[in-house]
Short mmCIF file of C-alpha atoms in Angstrom, two decimals:
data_model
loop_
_atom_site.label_atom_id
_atom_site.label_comp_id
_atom_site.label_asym_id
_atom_site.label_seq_id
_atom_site.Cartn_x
_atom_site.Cartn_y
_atom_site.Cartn_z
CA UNK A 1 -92.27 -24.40 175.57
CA UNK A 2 -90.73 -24.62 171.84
CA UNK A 3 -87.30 -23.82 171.01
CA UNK A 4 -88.71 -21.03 168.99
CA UNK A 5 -90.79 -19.94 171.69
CA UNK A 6 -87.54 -19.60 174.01
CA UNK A 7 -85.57 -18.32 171.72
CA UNK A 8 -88.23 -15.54 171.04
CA UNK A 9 -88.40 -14.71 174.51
CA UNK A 10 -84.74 -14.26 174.87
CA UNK A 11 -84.88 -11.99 172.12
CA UNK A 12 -87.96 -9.75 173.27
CA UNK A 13 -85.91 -9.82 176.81
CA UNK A 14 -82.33 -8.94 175.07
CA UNK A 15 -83.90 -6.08 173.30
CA UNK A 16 -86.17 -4.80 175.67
CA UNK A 17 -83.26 -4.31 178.31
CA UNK A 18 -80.72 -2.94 175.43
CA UNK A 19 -83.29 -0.39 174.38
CA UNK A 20 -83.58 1.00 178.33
CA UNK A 21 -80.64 0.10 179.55
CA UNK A 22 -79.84 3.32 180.96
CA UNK A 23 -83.31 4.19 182.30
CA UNK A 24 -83.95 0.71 184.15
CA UNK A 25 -80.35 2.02 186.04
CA UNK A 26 -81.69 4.75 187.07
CA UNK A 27 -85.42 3.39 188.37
CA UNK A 28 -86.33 3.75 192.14
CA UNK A 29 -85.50 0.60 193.45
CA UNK A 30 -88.58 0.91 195.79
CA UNK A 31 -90.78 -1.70 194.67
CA UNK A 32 -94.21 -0.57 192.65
CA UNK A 33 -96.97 -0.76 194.29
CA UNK A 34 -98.79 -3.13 191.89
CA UNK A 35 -102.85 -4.30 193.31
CA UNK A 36 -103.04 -7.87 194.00
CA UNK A 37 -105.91 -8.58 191.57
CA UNK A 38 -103.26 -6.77 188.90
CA UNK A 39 -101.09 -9.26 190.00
CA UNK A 40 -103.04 -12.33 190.13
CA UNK A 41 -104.38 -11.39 186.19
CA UNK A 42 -100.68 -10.93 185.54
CA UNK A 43 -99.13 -14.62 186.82
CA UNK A 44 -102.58 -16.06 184.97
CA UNK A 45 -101.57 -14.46 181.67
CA UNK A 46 -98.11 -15.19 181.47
CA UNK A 47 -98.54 -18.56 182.92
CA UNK A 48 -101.25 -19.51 180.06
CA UNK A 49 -101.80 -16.83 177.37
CA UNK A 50 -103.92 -19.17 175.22
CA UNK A 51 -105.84 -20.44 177.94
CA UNK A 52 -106.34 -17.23 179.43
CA UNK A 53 -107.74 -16.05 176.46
CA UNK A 54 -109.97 -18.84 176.35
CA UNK A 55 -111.57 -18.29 179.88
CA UNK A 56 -111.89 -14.33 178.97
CA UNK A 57 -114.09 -15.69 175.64
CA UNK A 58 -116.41 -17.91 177.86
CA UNK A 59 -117.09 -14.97 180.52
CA UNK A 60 -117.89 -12.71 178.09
CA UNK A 61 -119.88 -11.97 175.18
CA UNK A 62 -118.61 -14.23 172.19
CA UNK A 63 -115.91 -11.58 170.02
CA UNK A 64 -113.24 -12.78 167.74
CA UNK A 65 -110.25 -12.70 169.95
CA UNK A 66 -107.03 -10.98 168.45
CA UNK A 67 -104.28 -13.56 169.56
CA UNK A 68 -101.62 -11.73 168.38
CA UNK A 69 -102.32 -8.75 170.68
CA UNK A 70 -102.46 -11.33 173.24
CA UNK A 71 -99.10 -12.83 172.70
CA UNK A 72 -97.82 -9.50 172.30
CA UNK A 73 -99.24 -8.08 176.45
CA UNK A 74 -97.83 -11.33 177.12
CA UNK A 75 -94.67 -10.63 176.28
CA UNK A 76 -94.57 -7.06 177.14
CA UNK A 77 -95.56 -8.03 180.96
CA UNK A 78 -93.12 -10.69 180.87
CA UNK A 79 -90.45 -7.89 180.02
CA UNK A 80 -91.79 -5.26 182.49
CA UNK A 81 -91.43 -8.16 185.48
CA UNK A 82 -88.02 -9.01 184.11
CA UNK A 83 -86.73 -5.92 183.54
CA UNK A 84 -87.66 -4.74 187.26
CA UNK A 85 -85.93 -7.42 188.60
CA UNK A 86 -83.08 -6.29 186.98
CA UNK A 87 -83.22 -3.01 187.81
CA UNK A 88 -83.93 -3.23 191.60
CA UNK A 89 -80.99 -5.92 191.49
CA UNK A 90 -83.18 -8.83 192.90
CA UNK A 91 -81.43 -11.36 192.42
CA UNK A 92 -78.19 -9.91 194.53
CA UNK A 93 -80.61 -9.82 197.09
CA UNK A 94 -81.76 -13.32 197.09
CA UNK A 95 -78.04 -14.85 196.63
CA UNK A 96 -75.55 -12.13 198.32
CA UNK A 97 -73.29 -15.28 199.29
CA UNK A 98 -72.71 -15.17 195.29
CA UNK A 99 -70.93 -11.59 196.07
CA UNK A 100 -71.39 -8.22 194.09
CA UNK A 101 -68.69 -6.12 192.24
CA UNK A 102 -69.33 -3.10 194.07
CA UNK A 103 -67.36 -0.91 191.00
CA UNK A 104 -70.29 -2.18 188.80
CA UNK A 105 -73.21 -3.98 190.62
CA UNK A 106 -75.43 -4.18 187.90
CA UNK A 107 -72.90 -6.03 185.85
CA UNK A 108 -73.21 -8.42 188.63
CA UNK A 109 -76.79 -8.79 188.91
CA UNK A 110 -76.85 -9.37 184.97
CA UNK A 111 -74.68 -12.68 185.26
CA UNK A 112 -77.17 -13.88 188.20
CA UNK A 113 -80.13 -13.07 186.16
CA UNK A 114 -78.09 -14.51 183.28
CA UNK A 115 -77.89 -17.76 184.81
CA UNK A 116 -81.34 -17.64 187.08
CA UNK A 117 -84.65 -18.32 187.26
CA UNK A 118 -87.40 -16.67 188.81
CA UNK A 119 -89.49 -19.08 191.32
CA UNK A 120 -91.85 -17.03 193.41
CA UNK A 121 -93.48 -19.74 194.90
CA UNK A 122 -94.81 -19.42 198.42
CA UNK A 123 -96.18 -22.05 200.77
CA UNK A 124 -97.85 -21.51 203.98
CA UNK A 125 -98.11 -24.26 206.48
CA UNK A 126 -99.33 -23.73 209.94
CA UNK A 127 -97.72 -20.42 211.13
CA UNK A 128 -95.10 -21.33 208.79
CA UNK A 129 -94.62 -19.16 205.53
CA UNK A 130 -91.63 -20.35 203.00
CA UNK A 131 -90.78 -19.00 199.76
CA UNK A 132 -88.56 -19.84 197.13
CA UNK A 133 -87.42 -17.46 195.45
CA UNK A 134 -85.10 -17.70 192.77
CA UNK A 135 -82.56 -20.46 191.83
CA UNK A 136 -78.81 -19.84 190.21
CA UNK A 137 -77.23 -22.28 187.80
CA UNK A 138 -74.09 -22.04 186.87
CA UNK A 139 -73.84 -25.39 184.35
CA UNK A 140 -71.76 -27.60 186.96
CA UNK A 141 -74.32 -26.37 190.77
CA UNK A 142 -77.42 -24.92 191.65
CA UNK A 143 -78.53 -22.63 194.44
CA UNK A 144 -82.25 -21.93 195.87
CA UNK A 145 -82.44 -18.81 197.28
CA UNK A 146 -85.65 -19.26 200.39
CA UNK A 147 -87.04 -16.96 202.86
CA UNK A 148 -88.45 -18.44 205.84
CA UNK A 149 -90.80 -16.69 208.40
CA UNK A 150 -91.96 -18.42 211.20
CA UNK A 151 -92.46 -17.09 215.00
CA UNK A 152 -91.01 -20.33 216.06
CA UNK A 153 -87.41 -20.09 215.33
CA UNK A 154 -85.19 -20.36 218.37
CA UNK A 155 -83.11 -17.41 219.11
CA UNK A 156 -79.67 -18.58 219.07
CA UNK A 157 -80.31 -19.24 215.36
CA UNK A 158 -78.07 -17.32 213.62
CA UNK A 159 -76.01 -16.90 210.25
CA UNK A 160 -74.06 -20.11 209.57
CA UNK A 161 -75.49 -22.14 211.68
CA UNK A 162 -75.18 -25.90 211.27
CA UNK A 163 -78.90 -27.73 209.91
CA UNK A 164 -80.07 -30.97 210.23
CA UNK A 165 -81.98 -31.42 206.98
CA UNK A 166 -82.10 -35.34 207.12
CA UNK A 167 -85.97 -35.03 205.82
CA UNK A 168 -84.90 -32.77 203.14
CA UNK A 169 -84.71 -33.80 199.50
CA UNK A 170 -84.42 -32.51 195.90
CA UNK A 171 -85.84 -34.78 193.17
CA UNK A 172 -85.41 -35.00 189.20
CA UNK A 173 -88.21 -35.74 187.27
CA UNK A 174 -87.58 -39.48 186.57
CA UNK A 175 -87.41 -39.52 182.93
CA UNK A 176 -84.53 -36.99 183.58
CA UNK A 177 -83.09 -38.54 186.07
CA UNK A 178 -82.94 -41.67 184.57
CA UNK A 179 -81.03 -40.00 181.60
CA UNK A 180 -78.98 -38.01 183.30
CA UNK A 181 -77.63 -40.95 185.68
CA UNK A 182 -76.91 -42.79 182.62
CA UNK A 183 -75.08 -40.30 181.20
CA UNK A 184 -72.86 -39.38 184.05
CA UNK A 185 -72.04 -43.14 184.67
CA UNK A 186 -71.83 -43.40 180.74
CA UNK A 187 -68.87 -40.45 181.46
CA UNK A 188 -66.94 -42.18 183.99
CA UNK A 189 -67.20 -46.13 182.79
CA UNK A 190 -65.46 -44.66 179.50
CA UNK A 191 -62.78 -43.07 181.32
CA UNK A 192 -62.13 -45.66 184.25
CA UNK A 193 -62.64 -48.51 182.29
CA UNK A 194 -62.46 -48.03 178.53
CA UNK A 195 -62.02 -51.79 177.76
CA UNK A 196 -65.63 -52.31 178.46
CA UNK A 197 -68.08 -53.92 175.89
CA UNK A 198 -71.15 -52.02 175.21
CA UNK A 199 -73.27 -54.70 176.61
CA UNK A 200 -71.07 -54.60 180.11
CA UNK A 201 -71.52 -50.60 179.99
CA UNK A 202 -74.88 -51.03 179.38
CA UNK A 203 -75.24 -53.76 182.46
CA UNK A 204 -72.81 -51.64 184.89
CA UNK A 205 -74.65 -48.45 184.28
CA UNK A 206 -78.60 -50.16 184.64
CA UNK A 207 -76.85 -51.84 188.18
CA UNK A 208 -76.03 -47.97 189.28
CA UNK A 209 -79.78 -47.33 188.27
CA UNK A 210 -80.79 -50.10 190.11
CA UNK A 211 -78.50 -48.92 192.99
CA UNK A 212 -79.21 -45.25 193.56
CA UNK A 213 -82.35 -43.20 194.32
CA UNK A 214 -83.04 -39.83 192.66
CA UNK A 215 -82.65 -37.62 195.61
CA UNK A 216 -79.87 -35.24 195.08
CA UNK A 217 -76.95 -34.53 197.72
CA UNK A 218 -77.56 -30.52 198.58
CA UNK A 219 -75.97 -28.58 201.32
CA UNK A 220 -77.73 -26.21 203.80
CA UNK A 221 -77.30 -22.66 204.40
CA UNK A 222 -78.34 -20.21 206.77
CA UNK A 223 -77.30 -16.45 205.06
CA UNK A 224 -78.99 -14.32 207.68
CA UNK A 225 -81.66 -13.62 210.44
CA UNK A 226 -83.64 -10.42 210.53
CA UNK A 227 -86.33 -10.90 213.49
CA UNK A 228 -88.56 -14.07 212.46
CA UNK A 229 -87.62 -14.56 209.17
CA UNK A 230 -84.55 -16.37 207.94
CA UNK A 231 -82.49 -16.26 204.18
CA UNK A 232 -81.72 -20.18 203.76
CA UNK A 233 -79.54 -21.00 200.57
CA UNK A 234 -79.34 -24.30 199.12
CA UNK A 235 -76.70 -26.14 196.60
CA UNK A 236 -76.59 -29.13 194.76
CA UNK A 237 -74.64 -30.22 191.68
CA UNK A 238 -75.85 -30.59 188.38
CA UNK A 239 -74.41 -30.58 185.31
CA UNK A 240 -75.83 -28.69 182.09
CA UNK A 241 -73.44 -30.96 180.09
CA UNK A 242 -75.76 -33.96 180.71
CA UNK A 243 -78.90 -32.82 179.61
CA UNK A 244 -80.05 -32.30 176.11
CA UNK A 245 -78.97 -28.79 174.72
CA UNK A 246 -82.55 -27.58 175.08
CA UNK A 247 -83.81 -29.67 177.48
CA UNK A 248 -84.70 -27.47 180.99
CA UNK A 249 -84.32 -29.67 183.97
CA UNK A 250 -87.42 -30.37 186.34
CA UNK A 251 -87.27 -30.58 189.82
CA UNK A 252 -89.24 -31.33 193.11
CA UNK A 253 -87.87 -29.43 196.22
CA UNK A 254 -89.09 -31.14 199.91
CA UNK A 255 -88.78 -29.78 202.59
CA UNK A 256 -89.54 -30.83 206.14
CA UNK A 257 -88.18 -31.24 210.05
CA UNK A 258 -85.52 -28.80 209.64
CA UNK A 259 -83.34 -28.19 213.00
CA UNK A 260 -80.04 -26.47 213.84
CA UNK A 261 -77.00 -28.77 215.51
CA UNK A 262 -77.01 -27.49 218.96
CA UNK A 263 -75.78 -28.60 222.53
CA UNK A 264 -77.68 -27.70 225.74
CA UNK A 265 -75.82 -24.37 225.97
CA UNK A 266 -76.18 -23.85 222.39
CA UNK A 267 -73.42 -24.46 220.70
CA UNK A 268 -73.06 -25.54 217.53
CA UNK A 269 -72.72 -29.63 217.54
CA UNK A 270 -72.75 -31.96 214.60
CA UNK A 271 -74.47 -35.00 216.00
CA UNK A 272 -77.94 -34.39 216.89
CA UNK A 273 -80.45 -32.04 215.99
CA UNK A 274 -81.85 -29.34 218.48
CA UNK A 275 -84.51 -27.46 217.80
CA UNK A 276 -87.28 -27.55 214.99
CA UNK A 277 -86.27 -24.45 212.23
CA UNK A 278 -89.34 -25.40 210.00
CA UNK A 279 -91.41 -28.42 210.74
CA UNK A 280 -93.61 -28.23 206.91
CA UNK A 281 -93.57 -30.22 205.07
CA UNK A 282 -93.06 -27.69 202.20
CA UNK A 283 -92.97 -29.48 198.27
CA UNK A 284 -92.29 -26.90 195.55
CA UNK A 285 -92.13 -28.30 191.93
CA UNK A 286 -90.33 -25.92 189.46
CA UNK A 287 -88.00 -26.27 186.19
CA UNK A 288 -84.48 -24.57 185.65
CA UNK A 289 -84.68 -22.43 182.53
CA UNK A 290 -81.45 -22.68 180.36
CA UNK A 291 -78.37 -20.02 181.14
CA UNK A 292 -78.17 -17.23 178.34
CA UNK A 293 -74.46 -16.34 179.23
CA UNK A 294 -71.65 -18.98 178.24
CA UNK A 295 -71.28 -21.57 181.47
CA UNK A 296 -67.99 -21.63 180.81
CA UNK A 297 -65.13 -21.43 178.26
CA UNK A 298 -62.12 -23.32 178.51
CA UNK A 299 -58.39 -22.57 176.86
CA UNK A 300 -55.50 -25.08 175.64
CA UNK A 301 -52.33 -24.20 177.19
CA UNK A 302 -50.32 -26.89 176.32
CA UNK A 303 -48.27 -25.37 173.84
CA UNK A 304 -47.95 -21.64 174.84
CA UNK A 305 -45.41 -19.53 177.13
CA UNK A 306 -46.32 -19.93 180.39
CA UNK A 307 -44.92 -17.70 183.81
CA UNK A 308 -42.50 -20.53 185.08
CA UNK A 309 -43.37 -21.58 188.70
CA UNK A 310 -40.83 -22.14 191.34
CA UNK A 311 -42.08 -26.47 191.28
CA UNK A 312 -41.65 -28.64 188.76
CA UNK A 313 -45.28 -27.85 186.95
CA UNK A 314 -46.88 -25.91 184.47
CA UNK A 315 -50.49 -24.94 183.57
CA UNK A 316 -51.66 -26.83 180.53
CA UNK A 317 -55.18 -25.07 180.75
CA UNK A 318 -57.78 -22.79 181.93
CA UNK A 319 -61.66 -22.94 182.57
CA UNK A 320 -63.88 -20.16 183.08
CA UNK A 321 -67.24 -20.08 184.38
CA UNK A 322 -69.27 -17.34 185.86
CA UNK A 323 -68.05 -18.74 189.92
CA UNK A 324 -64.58 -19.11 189.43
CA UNK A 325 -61.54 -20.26 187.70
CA UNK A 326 -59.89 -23.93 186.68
CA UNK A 327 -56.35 -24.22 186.08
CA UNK A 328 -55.15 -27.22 184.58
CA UNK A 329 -51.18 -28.69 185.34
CA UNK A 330 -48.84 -30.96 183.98
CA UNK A 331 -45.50 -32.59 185.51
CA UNK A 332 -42.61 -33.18 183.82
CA UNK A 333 -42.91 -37.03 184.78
CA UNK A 334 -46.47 -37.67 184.09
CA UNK A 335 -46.16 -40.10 187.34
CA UNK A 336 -45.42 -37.59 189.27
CA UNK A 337 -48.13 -36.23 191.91
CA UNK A 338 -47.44 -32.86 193.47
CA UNK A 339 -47.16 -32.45 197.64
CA UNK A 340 -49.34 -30.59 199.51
CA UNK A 341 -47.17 -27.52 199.19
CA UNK A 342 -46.72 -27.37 196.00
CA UNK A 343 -50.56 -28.22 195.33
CA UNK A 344 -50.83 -24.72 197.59
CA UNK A 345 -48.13 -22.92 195.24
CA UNK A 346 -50.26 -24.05 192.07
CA UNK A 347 -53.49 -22.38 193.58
CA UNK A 348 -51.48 -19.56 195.43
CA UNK A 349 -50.34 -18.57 191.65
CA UNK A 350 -54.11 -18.13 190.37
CA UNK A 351 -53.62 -14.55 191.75
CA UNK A 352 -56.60 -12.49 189.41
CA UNK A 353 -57.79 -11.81 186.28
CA UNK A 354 -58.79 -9.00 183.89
CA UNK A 355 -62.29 -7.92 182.04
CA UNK A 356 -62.83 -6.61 179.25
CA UNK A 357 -63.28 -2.85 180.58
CA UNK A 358 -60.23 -3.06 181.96
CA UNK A 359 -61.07 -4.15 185.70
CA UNK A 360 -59.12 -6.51 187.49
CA UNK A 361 -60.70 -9.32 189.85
CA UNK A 362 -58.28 -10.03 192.56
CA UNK A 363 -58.89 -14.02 193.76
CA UNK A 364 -56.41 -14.72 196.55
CA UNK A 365 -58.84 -13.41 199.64
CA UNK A 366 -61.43 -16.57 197.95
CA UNK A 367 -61.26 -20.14 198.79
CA UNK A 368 -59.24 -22.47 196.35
CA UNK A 369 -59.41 -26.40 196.02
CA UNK A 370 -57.59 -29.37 194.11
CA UNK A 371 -58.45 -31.99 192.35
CA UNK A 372 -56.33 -34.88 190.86
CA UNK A 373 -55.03 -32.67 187.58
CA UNK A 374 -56.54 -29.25 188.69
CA UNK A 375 -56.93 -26.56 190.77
CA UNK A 376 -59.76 -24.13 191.13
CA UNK A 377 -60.44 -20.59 193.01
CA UNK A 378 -63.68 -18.88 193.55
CA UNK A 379 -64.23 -15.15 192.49
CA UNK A 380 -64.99 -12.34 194.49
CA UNK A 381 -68.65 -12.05 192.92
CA UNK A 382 -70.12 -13.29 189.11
CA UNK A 383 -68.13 -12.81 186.41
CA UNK A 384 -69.52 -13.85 182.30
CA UNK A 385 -66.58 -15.36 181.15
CA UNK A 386 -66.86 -14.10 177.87
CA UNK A 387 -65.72 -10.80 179.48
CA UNK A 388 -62.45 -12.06 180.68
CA UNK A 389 -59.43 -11.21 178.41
CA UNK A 390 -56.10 -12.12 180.81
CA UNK A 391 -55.20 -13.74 183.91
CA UNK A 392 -52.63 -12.81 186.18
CA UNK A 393 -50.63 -16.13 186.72
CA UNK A 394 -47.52 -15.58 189.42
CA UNK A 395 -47.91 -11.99 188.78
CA UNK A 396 -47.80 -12.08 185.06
CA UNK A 397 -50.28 -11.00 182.47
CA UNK A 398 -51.35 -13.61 180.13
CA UNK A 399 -53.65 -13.00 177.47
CA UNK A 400 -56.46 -15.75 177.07
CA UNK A 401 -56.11 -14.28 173.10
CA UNK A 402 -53.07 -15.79 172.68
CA UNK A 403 -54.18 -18.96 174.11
CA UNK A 404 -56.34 -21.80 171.97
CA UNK A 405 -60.30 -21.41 173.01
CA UNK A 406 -61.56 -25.05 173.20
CA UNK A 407 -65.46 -25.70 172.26
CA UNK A 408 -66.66 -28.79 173.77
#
């Protein structure tokens, strides 16, 4: 696909859901009972317009084909299918571990679909049926939303149980891989070791090649159980950053010998495996459109007012994304490296934040983390960060306006 032809789609999309806004909000969120050859013509259209307009010439009598009213069904189904799964809020459903604003769940669903991509892929492999449904990118992870039905899941498999998922991989395509390895190492050779030559870079990034395979680290989820079918999440990190600015990532998803950690009385153990989940194998091969929201946005502190803190720091900087917020601190002494407790105060002060319309996120009921110069907390469900207009730091207001916006 073109950059024009993306960008056109966007549009069409962008419009279509502007113009009926108010009606799609107001649809039956029963699904419509569409007829599977309907269905099947539909995927074969949108999949190949040209091509299906080829195969209709050569089964019918020779006629000049209008391609124009071609491309334009085309894009009018490919606006009915997205703007249904907006209105029914489908992808809430596939990722509720994301969370939902429940003041304003459709704004919620629009970041998802915002940053998603429809799959729909379904395999079926003995008595085993897997789909993957959707997938979430934020810029810096990725989840796979998957529904599993099989009549062979043990019972005491429940939400949040602990998988073995040692046959399990995800896979770049190499050409991207290969590029995107390079650039990450590229990344962290010219801030570890900036004395380098450009022919040692170029020899200590090809050994990391040489060194590492292209399977990417994910982590398991089980979201829920409902009879024989399971909601399985998966994440991985990947970074938008290192990919081309219109390049869509494409990757391989295996699956295979999946089992839950338990002990004889089933427990939950971390050792060895228990019983199969989903035997497969399962391979799905899809690619990660581009976000439309921002990924993130990030703000120079460095220079403003900021709440003082009860420890010797102060916030230098702030980085939105649509799963949570980055702070960025400073000592006094540059040599100095906060204590555990103080690292705590530092996230304990990332109390909220304000939109646009005037709601405010609480974030101290979500996780937080640290990093080296940073600390990070998760928010309650999406947020576009373009929407966000203050933060409440130590329980005072400060207004990202007043703060320098930083475009990387």
């Amino acid at each position: 696909m073109t950059q024009f032809d993306i960008l056109l789609r966007r549009a069409l999309m962008d419009a279509n859901l502007a113009q009926y806004q108010r009606a799609l909000q107001s649809v039956d969120a029963s699904e419509p009972e569409f007829s599977s050859g309907y269905l099947r013509e539909r995927m074969r259209l949108l999949a190949d317009p040209w091509g299906w307009g080829a195969r209709r010439t050569l089964s019918g009598p020779r006629k000049r084909l209008n391609w124009r009213l071609i491309a334009i069904v085309a894009a009018l189904l490919l606006l009915s299918a997205c703007a249904y799964v907006v209105a029914t809020g489908q992808f809430s459903q596939w990722f509720p571990g994301r969370g939902v604003d429940p003041r304003a769940p459709e704004t919620s669903e629009a970041v998802l679909s915002g940053t998603g991509t429809v799959i729909g892929q379904s395999l079926t492999v003995g008595d085993e049926t897997l789909t993957l449904n959707a997938a979430v990118w934020d810029g810096s992870s990725v989840w796979l939303s998957l529904a599993l039905r099989s009549p062979r899941i043990p019972e005491k498999v429940r939400q949040y149980t602990p998988l073995y998922t040692g046959g399990c991989r995800l896979t770049l395509r190499q050409d991207q891989w290969e590029a995107y390895t390079k650039g990450r190492w590229e990344e962290f050779y010219t801030d570890a070791e900036p004395d380098l030559s450009p022919e040692q870079m170029e020899a200590a990034i090809q050994a990391r090649l040489d060194e590492e395979d292209r399977d990417q680290s994910a982590q398991f989820d089980v979201l829920g159980r409902e009879g024989d079918a399971l909601t399985l999440e998966i994440t991985t990190p990947l970074s938008a950053g290192l990919f081309p600015e219109t390049e869509e990532p494409e990757v391989t998803l295996h699956l295979e010998d999946i089992a839950a950690y338990t002990d004889e009385d089933g427990s939950p153990r971390e050792t060895v495996p228990g019983e199969i989940i989903l035997k497969g194998p399962f391979d799905f091969t899809f690619t990660l459109e581009r976000p439309v929201l921002s990924l993130s946005i990030r703000y120079d502190a460095t220079n403003a007012e900021m709440p003082p803190l009860e420890i010797p720091y102060r916030f230098t900087g702030f980085e939105l994304s649509t799963t949570g917020l980055t702070a960025f601190y400073a000592a006094r002494d540059p040599k100095e490296l906060p204590g555990p407790g103080e690292v705590l105060a530092l996230i304990d002060s990332l109390r909220g934040l304000w939109t646009e319309d005037g709601t405010y996120a609480d974030l101290t009921s979500m996780g937080g983390s640290a990093a080296d110069t940073s600390v990070s907390h998760d928010y309650p469900y999406p947020i576009d960060p373009a929407t966000v207009t203050a933060l409440d730091i130590a329980g005072t207001r400060v207004e990202l306006g007043k703060l320098e916006r930083v475009d990387e």
